[in-house]
PDB file of C-alpha atoms in Angstrom:
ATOM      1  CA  UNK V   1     -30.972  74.142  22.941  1.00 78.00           C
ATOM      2  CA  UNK V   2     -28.912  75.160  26.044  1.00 81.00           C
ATOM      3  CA  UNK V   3     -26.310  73.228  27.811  1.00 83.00           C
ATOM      4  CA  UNK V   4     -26.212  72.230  31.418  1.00 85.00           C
ATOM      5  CA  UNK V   5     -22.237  73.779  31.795  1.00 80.00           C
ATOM      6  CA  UNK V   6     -24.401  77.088  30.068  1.00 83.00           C
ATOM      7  CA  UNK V   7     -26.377  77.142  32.896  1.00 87.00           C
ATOM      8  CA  UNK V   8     -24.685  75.910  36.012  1.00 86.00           C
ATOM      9  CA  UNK V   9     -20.725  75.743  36.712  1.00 81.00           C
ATOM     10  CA  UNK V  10     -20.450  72.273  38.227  1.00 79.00           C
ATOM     11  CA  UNK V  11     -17.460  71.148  40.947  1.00 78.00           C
ATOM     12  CA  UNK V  12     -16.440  68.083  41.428  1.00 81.00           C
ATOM     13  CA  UNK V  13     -16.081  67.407  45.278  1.00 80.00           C
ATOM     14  CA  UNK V  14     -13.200  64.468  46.020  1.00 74.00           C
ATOM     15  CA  UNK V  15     -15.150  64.443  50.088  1.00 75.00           C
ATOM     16  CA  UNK V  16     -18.409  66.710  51.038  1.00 78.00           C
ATOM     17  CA  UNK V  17     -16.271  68.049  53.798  1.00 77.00           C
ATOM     18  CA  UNK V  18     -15.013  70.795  51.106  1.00 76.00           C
ATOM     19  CA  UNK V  19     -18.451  72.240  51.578  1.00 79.00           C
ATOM     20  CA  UNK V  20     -17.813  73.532  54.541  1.00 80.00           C
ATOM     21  CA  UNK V  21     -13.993  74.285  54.598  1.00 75.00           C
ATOM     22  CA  UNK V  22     -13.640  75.935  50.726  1.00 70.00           C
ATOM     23  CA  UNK V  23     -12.064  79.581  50.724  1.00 70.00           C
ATOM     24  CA  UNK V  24     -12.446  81.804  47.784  1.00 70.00           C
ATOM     25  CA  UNK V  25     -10.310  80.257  44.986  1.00 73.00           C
ATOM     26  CA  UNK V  26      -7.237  81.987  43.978  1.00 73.00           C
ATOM     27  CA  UNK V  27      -4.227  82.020  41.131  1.00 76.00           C
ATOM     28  CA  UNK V  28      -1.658  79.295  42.127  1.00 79.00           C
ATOM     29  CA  UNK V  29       1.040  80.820  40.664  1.00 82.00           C
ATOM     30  CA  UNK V  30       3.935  82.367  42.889  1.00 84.00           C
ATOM     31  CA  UNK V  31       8.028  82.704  42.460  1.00 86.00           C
ATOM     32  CA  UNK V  32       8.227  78.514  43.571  1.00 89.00           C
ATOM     33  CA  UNK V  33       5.981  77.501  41.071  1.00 93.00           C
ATOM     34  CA  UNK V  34       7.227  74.336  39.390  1.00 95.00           C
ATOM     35  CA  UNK V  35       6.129  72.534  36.541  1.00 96.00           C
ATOM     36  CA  UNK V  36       6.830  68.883  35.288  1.00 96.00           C
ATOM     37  CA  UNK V  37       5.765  67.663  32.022  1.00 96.00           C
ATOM     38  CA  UNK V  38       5.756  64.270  30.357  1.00 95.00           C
ATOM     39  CA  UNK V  39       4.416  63.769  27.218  1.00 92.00           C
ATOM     40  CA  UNK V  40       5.584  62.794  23.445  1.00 91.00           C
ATOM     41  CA  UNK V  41       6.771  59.242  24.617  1.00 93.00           C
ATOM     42  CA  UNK V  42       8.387  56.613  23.117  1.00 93.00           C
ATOM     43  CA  UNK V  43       6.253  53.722  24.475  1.00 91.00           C
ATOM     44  CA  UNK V  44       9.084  51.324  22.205  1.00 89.00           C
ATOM     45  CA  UNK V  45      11.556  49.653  24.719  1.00 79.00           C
ATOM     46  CA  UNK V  46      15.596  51.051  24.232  1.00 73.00           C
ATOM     47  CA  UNK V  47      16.982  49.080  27.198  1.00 62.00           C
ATOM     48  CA  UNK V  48      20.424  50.519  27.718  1.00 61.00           C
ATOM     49  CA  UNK V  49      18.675  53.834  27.731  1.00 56.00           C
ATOM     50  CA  UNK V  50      15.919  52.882  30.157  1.00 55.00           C
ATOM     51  CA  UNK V  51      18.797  51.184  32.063  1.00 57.00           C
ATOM     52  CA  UNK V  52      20.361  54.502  32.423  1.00 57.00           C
ATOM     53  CA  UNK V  53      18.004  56.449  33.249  1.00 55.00           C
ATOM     54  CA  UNK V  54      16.755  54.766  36.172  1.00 54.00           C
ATOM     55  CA  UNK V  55      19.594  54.802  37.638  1.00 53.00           C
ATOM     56  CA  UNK V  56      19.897  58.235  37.432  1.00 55.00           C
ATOM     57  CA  UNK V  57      16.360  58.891  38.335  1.00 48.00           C
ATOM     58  CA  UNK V  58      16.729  56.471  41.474  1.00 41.00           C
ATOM     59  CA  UNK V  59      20.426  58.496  42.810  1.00 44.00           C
ATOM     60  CA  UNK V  60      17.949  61.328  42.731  1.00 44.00           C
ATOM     61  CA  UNK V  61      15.212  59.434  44.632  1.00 35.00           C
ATOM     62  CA  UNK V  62      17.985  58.802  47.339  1.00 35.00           C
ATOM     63  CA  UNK V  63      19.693  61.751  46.968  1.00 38.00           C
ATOM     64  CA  UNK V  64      15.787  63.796  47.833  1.00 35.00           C
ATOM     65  CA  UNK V  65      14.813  61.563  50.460  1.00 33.00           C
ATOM     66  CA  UNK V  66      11.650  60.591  48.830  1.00 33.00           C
ATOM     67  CA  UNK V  67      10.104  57.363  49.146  1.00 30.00           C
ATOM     68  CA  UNK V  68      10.256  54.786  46.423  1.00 27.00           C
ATOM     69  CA  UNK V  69       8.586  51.651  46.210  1.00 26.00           C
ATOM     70  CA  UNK V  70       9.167  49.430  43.006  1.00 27.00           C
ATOM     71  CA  UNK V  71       6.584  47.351  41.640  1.00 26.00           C
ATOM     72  CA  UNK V  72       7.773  43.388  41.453  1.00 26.00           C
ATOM     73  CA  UNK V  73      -5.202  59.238  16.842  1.00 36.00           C
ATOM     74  CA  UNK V  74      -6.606  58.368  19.855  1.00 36.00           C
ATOM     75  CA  UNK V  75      -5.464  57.251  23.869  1.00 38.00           C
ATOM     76  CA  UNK V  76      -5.929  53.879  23.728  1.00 46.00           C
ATOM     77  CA  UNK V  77      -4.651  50.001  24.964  1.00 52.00           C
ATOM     78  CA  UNK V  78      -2.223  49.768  21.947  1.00 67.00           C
ATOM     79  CA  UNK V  79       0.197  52.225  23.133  1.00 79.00           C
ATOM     80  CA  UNK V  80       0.816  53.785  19.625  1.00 81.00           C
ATOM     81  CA  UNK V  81       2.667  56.805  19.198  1.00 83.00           C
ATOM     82  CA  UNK V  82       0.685  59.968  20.230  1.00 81.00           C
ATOM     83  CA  UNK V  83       1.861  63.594  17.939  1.00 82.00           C
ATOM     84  CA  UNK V  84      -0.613  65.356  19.670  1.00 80.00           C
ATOM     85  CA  UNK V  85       0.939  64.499  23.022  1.00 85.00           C
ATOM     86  CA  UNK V  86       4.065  66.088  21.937  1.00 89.00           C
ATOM     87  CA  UNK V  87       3.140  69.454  20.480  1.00 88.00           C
ATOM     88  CA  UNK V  88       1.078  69.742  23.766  1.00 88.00           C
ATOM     89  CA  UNK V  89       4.013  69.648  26.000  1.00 92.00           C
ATOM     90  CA  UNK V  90       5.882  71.651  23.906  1.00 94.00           C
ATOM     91  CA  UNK V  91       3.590  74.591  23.616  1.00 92.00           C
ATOM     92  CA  UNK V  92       2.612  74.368  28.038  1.00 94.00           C
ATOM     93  CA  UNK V  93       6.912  73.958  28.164  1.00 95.00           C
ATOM     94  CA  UNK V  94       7.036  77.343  25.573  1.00 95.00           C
ATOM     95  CA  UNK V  95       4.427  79.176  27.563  1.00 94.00           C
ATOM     96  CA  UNK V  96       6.354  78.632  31.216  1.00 95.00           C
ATOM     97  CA  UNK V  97       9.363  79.991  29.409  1.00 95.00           C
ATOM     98  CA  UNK V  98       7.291  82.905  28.261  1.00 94.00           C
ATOM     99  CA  UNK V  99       5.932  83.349  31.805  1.00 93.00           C
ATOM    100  CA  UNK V 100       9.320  82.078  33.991  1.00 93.00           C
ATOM    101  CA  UNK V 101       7.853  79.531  35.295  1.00 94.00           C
ATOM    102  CA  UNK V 102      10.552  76.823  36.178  1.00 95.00           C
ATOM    103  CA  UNK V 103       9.759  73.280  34.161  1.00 94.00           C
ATOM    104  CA  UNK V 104      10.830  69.878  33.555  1.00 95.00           C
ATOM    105  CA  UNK V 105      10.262  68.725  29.762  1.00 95.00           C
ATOM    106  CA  UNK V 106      10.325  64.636  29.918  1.00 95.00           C
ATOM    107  CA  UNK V 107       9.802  63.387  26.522  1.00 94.00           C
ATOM    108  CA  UNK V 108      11.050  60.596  24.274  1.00 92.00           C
ATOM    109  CA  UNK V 109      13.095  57.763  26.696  1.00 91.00           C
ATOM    110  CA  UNK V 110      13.252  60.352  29.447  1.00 92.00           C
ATOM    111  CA  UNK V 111       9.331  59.916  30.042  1.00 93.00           C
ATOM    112  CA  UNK V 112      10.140  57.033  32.414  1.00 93.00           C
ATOM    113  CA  UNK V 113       8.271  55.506  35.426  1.00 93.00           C
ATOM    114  CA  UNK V 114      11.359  55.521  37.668  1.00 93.00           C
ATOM    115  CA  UNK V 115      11.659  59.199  36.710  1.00 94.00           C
ATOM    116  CA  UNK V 116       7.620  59.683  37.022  1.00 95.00           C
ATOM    117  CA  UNK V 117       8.394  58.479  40.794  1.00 95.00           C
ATOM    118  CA  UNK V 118      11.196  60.193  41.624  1.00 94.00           C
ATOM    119  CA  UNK V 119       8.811  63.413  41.617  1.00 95.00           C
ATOM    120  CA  UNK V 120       7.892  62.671  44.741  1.00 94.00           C
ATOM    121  CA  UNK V 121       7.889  64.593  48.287  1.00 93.00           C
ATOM    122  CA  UNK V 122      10.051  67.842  48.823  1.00 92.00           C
ATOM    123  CA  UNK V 123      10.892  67.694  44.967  1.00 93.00           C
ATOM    124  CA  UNK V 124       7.544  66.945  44.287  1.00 95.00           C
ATOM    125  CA  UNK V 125       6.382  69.609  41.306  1.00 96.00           C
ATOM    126  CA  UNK V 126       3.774  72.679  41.888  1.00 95.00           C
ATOM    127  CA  UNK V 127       1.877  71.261  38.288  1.00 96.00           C
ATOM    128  CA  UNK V 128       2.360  67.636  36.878  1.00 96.00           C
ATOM    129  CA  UNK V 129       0.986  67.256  33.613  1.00 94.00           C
ATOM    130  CA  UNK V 130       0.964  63.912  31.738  1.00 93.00           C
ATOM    131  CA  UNK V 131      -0.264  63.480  28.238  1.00 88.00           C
ATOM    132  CA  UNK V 132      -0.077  60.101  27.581  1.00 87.00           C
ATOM    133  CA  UNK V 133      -2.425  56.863  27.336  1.00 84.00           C
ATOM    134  CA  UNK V 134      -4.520  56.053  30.540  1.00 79.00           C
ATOM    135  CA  UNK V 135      -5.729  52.691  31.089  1.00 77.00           C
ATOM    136  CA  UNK V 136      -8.821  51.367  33.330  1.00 74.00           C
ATOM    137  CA  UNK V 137      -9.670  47.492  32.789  1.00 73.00           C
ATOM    138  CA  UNK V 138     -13.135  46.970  34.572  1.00 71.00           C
ATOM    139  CA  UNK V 139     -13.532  44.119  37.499  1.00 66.00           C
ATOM    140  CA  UNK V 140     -13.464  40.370  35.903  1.00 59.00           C
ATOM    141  CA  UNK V 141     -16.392  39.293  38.409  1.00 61.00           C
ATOM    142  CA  UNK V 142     -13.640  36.649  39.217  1.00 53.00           C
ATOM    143  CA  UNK V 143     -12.944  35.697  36.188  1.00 52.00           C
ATOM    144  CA  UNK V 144      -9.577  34.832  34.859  1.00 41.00           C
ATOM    145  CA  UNK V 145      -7.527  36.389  32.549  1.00 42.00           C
ATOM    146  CA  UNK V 146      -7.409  32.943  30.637  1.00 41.00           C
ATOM    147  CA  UNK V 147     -10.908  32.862  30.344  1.00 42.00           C
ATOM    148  CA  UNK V 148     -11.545  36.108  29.165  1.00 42.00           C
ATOM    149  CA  UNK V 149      -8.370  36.684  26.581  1.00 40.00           C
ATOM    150  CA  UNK V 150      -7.090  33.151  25.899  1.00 41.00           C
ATOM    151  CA  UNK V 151      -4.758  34.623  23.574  1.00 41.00           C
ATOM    152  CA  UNK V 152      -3.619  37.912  25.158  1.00 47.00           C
ATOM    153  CA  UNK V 153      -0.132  38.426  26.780  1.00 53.00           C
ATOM    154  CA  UNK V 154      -1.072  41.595  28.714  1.00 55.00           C
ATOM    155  CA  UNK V 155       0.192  41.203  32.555  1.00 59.00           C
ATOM    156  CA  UNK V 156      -1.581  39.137  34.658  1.00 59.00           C
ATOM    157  CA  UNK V 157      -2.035  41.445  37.323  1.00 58.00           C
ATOM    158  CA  UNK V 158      -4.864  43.601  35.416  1.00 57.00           C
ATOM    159  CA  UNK V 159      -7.219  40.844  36.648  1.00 61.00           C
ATOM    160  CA  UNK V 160      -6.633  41.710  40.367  1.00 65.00           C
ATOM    161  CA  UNK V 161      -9.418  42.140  42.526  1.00 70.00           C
ATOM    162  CA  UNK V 162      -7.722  45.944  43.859  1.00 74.00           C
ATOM    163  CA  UNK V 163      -9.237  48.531  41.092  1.00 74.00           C
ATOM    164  CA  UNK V 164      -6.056  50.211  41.878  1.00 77.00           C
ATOM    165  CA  UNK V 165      -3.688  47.698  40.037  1.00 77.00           C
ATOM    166  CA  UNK V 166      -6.519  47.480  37.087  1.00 77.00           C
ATOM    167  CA  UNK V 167      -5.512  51.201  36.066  1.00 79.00           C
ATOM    168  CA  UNK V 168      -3.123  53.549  35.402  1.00 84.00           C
ATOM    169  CA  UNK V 169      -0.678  55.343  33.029  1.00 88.00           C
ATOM    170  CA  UNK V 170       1.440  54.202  30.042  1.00 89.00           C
ATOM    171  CA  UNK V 171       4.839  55.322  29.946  1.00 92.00           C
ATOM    172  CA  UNK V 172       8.079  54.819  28.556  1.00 92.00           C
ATOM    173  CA  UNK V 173       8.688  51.623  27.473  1.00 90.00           C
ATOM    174  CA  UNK V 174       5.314  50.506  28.431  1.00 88.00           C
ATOM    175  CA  UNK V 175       4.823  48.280  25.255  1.00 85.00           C
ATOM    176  CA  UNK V 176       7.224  45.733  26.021  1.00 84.00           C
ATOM    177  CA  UNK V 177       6.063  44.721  29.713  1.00 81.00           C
ATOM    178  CA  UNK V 178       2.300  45.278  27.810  1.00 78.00           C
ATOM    179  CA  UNK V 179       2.353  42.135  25.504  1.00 76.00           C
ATOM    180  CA  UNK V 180       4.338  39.994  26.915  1.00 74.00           C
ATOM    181  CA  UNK V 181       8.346  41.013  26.771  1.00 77.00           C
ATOM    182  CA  UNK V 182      10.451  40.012  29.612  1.00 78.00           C
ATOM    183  CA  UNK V 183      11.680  43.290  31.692  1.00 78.00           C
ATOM    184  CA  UNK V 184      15.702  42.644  33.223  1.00 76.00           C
ATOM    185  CA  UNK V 185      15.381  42.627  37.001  1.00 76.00           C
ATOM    186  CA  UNK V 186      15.216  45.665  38.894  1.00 75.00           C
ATOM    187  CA  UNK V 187      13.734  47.519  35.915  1.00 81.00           C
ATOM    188  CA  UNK V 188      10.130  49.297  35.910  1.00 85.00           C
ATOM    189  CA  UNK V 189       8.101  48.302  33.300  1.00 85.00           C
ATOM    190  CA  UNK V 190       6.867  51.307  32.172  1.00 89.00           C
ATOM    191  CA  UNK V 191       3.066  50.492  33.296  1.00 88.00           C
ATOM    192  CA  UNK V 192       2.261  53.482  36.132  1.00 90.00           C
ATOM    193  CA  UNK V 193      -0.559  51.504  38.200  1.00 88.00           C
ATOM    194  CA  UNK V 194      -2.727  53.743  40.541  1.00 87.00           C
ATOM    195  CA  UNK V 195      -1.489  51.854  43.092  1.00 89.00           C
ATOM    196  CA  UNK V 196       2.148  52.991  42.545  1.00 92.00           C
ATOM    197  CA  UNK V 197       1.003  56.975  42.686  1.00 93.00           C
ATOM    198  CA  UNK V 198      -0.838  55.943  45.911  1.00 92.00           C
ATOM    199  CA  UNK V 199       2.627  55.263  47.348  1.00 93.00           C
ATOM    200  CA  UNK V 200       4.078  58.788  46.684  1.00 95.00           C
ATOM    201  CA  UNK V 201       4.030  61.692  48.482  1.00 96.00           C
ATOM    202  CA  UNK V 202       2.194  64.728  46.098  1.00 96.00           C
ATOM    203  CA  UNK V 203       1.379  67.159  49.150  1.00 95.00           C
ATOM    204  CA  UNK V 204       3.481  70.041  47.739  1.00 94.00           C
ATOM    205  CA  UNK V 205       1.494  69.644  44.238  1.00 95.00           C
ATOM    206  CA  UNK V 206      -1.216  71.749  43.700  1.00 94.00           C
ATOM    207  CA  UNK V 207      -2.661  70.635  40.235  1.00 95.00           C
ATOM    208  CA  UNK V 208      -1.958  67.205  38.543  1.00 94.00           C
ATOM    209  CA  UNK V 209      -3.722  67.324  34.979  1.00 93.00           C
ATOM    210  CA  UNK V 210      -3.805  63.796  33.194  1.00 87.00           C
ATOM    211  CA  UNK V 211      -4.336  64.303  29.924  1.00 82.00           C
ATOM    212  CA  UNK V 212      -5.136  60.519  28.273  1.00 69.00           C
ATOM    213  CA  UNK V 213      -7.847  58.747  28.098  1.00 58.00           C
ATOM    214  CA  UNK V 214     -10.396  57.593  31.039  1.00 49.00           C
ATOM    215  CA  UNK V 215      -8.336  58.659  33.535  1.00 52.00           C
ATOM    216  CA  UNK V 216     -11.445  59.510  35.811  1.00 45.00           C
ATOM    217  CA  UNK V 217     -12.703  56.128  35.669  1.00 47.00           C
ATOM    218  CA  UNK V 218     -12.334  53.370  38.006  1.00 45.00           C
ATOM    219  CA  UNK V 219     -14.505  51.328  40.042  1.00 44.00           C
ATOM    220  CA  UNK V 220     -17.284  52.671  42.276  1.00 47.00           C
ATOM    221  CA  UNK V 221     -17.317  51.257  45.770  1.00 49.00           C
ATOM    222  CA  UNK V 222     -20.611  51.691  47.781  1.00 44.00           C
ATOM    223  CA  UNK V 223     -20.447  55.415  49.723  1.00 42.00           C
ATOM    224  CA  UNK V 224     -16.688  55.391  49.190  1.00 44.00           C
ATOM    225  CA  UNK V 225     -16.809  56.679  45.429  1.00 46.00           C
ATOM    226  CA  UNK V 226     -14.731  55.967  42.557  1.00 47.00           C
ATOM    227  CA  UNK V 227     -11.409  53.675  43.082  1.00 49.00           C
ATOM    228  CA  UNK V 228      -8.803  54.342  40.292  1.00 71.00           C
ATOM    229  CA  UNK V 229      -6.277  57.239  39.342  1.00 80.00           C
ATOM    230  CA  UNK V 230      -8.252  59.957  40.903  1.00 81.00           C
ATOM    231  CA  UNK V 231      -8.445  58.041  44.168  1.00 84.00           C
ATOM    232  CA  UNK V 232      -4.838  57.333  43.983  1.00 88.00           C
ATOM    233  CA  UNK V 233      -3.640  61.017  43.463  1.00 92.00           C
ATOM    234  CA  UNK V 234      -5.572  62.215  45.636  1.00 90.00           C
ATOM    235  CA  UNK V 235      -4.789  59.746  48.144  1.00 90.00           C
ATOM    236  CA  UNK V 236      -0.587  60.884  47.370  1.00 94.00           C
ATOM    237  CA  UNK V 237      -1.947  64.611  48.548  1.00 93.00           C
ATOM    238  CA  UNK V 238      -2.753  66.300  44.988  1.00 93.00           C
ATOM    239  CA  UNK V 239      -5.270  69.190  45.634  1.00 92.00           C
ATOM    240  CA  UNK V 240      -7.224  69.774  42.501  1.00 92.00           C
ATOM    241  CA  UNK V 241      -6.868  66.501  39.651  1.00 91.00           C
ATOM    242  CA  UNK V 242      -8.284  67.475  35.714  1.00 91.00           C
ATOM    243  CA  UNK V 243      -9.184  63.990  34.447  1.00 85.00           C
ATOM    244  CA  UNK V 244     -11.009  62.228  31.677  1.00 80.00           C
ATOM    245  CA  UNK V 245     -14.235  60.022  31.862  1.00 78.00           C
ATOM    246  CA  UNK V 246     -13.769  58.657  28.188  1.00 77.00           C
ATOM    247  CA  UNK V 247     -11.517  58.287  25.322  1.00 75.00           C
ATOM    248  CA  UNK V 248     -10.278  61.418  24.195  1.00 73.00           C
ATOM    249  CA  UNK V 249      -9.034  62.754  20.562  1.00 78.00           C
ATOM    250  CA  UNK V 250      -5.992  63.845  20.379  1.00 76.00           C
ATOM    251  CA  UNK V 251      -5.864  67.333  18.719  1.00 82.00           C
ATOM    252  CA  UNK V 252      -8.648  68.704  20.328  1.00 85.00           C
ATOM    253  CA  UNK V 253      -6.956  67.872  23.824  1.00 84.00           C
ATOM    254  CA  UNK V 254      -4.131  69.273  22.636  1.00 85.00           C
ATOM    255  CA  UNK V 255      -5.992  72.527  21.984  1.00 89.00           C
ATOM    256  CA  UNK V 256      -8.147  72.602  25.041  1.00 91.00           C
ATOM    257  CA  UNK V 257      -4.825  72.318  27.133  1.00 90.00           C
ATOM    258  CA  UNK V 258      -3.260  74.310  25.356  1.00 91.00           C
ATOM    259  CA  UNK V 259      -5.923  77.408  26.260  1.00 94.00           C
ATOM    260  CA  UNK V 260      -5.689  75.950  29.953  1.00 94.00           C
ATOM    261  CA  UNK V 261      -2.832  77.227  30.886  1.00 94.00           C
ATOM    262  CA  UNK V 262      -3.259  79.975  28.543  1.00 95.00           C
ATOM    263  CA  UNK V 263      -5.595  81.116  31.698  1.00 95.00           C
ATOM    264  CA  UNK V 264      -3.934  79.543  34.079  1.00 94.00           C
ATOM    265  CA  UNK V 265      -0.455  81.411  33.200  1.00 94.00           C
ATOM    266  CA  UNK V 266      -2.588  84.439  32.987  1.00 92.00           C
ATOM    267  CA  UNK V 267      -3.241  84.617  36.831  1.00 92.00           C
ATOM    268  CA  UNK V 268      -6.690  83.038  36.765  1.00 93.00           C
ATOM    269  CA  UNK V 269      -7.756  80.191  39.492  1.00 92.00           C
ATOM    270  CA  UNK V 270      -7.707  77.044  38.279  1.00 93.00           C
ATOM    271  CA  UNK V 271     -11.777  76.233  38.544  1.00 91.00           C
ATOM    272  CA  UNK V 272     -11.783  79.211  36.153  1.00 92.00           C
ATOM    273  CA  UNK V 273      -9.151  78.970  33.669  1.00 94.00           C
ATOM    274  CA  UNK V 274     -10.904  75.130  32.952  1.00 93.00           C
ATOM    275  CA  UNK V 275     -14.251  76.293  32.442  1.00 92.00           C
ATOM    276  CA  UNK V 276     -12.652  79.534  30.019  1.00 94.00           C
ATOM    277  CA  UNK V 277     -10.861  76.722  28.227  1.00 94.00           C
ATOM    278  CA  UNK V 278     -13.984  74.424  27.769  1.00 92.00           C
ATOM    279  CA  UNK V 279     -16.037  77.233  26.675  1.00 92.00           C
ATOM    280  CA  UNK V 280     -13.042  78.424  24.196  1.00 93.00           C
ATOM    281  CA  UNK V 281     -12.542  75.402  22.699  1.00 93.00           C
ATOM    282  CA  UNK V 282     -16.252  74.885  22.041  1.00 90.00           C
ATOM    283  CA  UNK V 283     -16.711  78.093  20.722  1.00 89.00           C
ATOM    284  CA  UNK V 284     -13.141  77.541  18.117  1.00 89.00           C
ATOM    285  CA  UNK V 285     -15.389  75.838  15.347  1.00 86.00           C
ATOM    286  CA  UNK V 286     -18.668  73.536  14.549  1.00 87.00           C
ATOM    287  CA  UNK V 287     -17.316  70.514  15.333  1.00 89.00           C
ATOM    288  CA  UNK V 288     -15.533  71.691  18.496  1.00 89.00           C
ATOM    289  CA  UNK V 289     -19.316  71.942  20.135  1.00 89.00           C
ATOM    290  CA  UNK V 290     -20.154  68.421  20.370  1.00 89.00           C
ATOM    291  CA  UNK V 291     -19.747  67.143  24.261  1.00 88.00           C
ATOM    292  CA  UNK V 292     -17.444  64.768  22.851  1.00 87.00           C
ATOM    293  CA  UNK V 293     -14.786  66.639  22.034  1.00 87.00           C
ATOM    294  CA  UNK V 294     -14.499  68.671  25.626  1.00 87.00           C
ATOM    295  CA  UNK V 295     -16.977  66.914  28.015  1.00 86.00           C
ATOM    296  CA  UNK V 296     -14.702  64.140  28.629  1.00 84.00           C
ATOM    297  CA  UNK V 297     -13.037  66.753  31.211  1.00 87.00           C
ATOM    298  CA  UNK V 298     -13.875  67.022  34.598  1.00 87.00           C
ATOM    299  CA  UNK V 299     -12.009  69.219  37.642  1.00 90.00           C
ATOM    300  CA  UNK V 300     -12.027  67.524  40.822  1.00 87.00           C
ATOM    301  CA  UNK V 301     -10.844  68.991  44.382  1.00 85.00           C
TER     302      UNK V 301
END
């Protein structure tokens, strides 16, 4: 009758060298503290919007001097339209305004992948937060595509033998490139592959929380660990990544993130607002203490 997280608080270690080099954790928050948020998007294609705003997103790029390289109820595959998503960037955007903590809000059309990678070196953000649908499609075993979905229209490229192009994050527009639509040149297609974060430069953030589904997941590689989202962050220079190892609902994530920063607002390190949040959330009603609803969640540094 007693949980393991009751009786031990477990850390996720990205490389064993953190053994030996870890400093007593403390509050990230200081007067430079910047937070970028994307959630509550339109995964429906508006092309003379998207048009717009990646050009606008790229003069920035150029303008910052940060590299760019273009690719040629529940989180799930079908891309449906996530409520949840929104009210839990609205309540993290109302509690940096409570706290004066500087933010982006990308919601709606803005929630774009040119603007996603435009966040990148000197202008990269303190916190990025995406709540959103996460994607990992498991290795073929050579198979192709055509043999496993004869009928399917999802890009070809999910079939690659790199786990890094077989997962990722779904963002504006996403649904279009997703089953098949044709994308005018020069355009993203809204499909954020790991690959693409490995190419940007995250050393200035501290905390990247991906709130969607199975974001944690990707495929394991003898002694070199997991290859997916978390290796690509972390291989862009994040420092600590909150992830998810299965499909997650989406009020309860709302909630738990919600609490999150909550604590994390409140001064408190970040290993210790998560585990506060988890044990919150569990304690919030009888449903709430099933694994499922909050064991998804893991910190990693």
């Amino acid at each position: 009758n007693e949980r393991l997280a009751d009786k031990y608080n477990l850390i996720y270690l990205s490389t064993s060298k953190k053994l030996v080099t870890q400093q007593q954790e403390k509050g990230i928050l200081n007067e430079n503290t910047h937070v970028a948020l994307f959630g509550g998007i339109n995964y429906e294609w508006n092309s003379n919007q998207q048009q717009r705003l990646q050009q606008n997103a790229i003069s920035d790029i150029v303008a910052s001097g940060a590299g760019f390289v273009p690719f040629e109820k529940q989180r799930n595959e079908t891309f449906d339209s996530l409520p949840g998503s929104r009210a839990e960037v609205r309540a993290i955007d109302e509690l940096c305004h409570l706290h004066k903590i500087k933010n982006d809000l990308f919601t709606d059309d803005l929630a774009t992948e040119a603007q996603f990678k435009s966040l990148s070196g000197k202008i990269a953000p303190s916190i990025l937060h995406v709540a959103s649908h996460g994607f990992f499609i498991p290795d073929t075993n050579g198979k192709s595509g055509k043999d496993l979905y004869r009928n399917s229209k999802i890009p070809g490229y999910i079939y690659a033998k790199d786990p890094l192009l077989r997962s990722g994050l779904a963002l504006a527009g996403v649904r279009r490139a997703w089953f098949g639509g044709d994308i005018p040149e020069g355009m993203e297609n809204g499909i954020l592959q790991a690959k693409e974060v490995s190419n940007m430069d995250l050393r200035n953030t501290k905390l990247v929380v991906l709130s969607a589904c199975e974001t944690g997941l990707g495929d394991v590689k003898g002694s070199e660990g997991v290859f997916g989202l978390q290796r690509s962050f972390k291989m862009a220079g994040a420092d600590y990544l909150l992830m998810s190892l299965w499909k997650v609902p989406d009020e309860a994530t709302q909630k738990l993130m919600t609490m999150f920063y909550e604590n994390l607002f409140s001064g408190q390190p970040i290993r210790e607002a998560f585990k506060n949040a988890q044990t919150r959330l569990r304690h919030l009603n009888i449903e709430y203490e099933s694994p499922y609803y909050w064991g998804a969640w893991v910190l990693m540094e």
